[in-house]
CSV table of C-alpha atoms in Angstrom, one decimal:
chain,number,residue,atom,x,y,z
T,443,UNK,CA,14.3,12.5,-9.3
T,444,UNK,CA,11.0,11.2,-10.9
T,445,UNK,CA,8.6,9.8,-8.7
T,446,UNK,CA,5.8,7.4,-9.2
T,447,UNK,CA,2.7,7.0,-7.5
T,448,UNK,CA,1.3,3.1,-6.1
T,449,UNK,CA,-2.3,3.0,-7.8
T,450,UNK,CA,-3.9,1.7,-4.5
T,451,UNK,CA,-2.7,4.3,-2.0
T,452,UNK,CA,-1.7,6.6,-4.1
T,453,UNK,CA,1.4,7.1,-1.7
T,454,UNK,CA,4.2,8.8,-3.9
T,455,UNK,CA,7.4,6.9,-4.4
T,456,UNK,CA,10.5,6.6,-6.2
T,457,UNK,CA,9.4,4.2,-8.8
T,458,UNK,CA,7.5,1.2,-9.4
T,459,UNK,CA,10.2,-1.4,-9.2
T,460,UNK,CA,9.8,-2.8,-5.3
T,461,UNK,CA,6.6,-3.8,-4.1
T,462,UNK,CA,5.5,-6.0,-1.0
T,463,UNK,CA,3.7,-9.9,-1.6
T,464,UNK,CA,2.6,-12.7,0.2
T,465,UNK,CA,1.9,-11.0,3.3
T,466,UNK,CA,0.5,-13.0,5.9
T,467,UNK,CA,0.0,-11.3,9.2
T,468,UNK,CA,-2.2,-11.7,13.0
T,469,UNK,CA,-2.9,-9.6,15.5
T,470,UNK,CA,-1.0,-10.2,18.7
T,471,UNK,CA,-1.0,-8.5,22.5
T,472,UNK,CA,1.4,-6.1,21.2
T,473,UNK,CA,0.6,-5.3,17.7
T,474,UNK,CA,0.5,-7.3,14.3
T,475,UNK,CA,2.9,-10.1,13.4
T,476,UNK,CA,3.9,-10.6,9.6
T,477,UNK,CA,6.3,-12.2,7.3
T,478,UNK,CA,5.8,-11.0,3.5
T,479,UNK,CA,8.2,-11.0,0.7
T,480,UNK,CA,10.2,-7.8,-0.9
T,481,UNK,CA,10.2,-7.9,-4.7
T,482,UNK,CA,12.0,-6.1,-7.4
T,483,UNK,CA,10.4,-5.8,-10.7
T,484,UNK,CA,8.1,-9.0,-10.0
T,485,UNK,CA,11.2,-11.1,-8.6
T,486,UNK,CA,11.2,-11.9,-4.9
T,487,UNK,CA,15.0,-10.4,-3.7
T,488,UNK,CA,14.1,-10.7,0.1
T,489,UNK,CA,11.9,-12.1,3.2
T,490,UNK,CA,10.5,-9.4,5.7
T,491,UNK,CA,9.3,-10.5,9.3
T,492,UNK,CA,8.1,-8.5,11.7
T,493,UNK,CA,7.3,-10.2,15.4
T,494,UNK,CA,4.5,-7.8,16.6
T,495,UNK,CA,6.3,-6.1,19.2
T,496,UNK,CA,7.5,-3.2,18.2
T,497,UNK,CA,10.5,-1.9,16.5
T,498,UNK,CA,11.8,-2.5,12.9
T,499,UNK,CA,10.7,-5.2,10.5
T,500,UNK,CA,13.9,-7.5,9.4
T,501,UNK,CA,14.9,-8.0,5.9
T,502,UNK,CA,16.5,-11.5,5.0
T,503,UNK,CA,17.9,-11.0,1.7
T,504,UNK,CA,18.4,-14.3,-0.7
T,505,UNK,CA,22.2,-15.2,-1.4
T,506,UNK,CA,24.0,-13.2,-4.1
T,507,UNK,CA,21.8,-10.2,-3.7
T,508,UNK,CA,24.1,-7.1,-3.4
T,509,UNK,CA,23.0,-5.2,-6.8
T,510,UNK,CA,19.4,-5.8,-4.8
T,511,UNK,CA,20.5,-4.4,-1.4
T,512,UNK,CA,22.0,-1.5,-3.1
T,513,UNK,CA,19.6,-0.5,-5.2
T,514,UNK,CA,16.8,-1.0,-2.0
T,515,UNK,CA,19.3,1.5,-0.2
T,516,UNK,CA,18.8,3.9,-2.6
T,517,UNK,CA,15.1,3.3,-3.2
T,518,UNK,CA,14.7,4.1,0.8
T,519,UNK,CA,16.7,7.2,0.4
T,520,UNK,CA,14.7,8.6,-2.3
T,521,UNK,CA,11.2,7.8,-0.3
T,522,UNK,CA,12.9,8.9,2.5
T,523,UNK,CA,13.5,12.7,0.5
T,524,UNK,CA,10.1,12.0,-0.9
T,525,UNK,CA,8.6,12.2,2.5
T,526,UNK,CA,10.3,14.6,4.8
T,527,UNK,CA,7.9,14.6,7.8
T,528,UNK,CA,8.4,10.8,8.5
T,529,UNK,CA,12.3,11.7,9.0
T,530,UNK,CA,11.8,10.8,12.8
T,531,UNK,CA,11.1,7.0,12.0
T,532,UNK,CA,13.3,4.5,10.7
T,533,UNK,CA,13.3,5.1,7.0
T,534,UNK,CA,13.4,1.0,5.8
T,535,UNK,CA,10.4,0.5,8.3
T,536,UNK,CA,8.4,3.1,7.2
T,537,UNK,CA,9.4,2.1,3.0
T,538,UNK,CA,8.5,-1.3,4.0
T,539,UNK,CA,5.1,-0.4,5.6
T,540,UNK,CA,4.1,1.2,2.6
T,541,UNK,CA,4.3,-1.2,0.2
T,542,UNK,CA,2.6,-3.5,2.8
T,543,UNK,CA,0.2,-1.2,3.0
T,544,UNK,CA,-0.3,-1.2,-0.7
T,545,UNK,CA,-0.6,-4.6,-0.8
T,546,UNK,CA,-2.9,-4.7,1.7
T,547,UNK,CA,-5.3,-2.3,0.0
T,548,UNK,CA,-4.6,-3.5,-3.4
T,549,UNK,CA,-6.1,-7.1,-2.0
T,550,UNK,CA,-9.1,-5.4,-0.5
T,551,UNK,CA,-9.7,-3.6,-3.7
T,552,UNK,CA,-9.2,-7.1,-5.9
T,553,UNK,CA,-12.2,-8.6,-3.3
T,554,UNK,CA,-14.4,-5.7,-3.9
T,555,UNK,CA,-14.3,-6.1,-7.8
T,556,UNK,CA,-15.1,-9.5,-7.6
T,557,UNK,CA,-17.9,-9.2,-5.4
T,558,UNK,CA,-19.0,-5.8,-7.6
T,559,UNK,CA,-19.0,-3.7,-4.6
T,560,UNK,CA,-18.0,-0.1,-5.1
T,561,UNK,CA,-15.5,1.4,-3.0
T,562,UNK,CA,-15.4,4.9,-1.9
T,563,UNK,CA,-12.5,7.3,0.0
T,564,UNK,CA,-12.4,10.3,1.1
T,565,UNK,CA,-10.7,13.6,-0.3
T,566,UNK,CA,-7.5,13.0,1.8
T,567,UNK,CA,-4.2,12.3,-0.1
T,568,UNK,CA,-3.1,9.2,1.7
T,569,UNK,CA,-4.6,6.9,3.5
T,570,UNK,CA,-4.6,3.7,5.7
T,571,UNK,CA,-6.9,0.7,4.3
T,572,UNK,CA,-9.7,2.3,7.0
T,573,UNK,CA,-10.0,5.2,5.7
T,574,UNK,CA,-12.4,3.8,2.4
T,575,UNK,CA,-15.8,2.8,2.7
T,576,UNK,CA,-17.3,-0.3,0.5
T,577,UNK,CA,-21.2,0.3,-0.2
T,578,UNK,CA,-23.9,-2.4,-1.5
T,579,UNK,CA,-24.8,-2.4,-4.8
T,580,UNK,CA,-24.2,-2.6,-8.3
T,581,UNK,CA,-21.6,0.4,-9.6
T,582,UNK,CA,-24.3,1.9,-12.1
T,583,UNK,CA,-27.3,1.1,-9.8
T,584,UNK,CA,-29.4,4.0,-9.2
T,585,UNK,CA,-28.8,3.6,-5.5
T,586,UNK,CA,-25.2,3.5,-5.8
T,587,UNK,CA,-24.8,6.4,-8.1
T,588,UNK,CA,-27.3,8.7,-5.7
T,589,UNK,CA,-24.8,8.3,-3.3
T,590,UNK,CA,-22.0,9.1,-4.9
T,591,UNK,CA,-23.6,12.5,-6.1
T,592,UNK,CA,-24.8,13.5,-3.0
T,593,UNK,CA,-22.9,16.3,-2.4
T,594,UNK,CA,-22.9,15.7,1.6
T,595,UNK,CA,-20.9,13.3,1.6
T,596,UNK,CA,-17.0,13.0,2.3
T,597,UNK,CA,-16.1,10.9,-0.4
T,598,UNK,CA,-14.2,12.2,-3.8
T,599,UNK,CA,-12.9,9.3,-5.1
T,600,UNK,CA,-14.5,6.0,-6.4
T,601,UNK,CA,-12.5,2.6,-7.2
T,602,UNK,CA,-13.0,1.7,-11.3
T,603,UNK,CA,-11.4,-1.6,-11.0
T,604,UNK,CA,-7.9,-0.4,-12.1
T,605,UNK,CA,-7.4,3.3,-10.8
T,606,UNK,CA,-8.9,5.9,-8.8
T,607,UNK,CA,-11.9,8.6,-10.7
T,608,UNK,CA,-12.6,11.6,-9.2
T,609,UNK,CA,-16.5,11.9,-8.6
């Protein structure tokens, strides 16, 4: 099986065919509430709520979408094989919270560009939108690039605008 790897996250997957949008989520007393959309290759194949109380996230698939649902089955499979040590959780949930998650950090990184703030993460392989660490300053600013050569710090990675570049 070929795998891909999402550019944000840099979580491994399957391919590059499903990917989370229009994710609109707050916190409540038990956890986070969302709705976002499930997409295959740009085309939105499915609604996925989650009420902020635990459990599984629900996919409402669109009419007349069983070449989607099949193909999503088999997508989860192959992340679930991809990622053996989160065998204990529900496979669709954890799928689904990683293209949330890539989504998430994707948006974060979009803001950042805009704003021309360099972002920074640590040497770690995956990791949650908390793990990185925005800095002031211009990208080629002498302030900006001291830091990133300082050899004390944790980070190894800095965000070009398109894909991660090893410091």
């Amino acid at each position: 099986m070929a795998t891909s790897t999402l550019p944000a996250t840099e979580l491994p997957i399957p391919d590059l065919d499903w990917s989370a949008a229009s994710y609109k989520g707050h916190d409540t007393s038990d956890g986070v509430a969302y709705v976002a959309s499930l997409r295959r290759n740009g085309k939105k194949v499915a609604n996925v709520e989650h009420d902020g109380r635990g459990g599984v996230p629900m996919l409402y698939w669109a009419p007349n979408t069983q070449e989607h649902r099949d193909a999503w089955n088999q997508w989860v499979a192959d992340y679930r094989s991809l990622h053996p040590k989160d065998a204990a959780y529900e496979p669709e949930s954890v799928a689904i919270e990683s293209l949330i998650s890539e989504h998430q950090v994707a948006a974060m990184l979009r803001r950042s560009a805009r704003r021309s703030t360099p972002v920074l993460r640590p040497g770690e392989n995956i990791l949650a939108s908390e793990g990185y660490t925005l800095i002031r300053g211009v990208a080629d600013s002498p302030q900006v690039q001291g830091y990133l050569r300082n050899q004390t710090n944790e980070f190894d990675r800095f965000w070009d605008g398109s894909t991660w570049v090893k410091l």
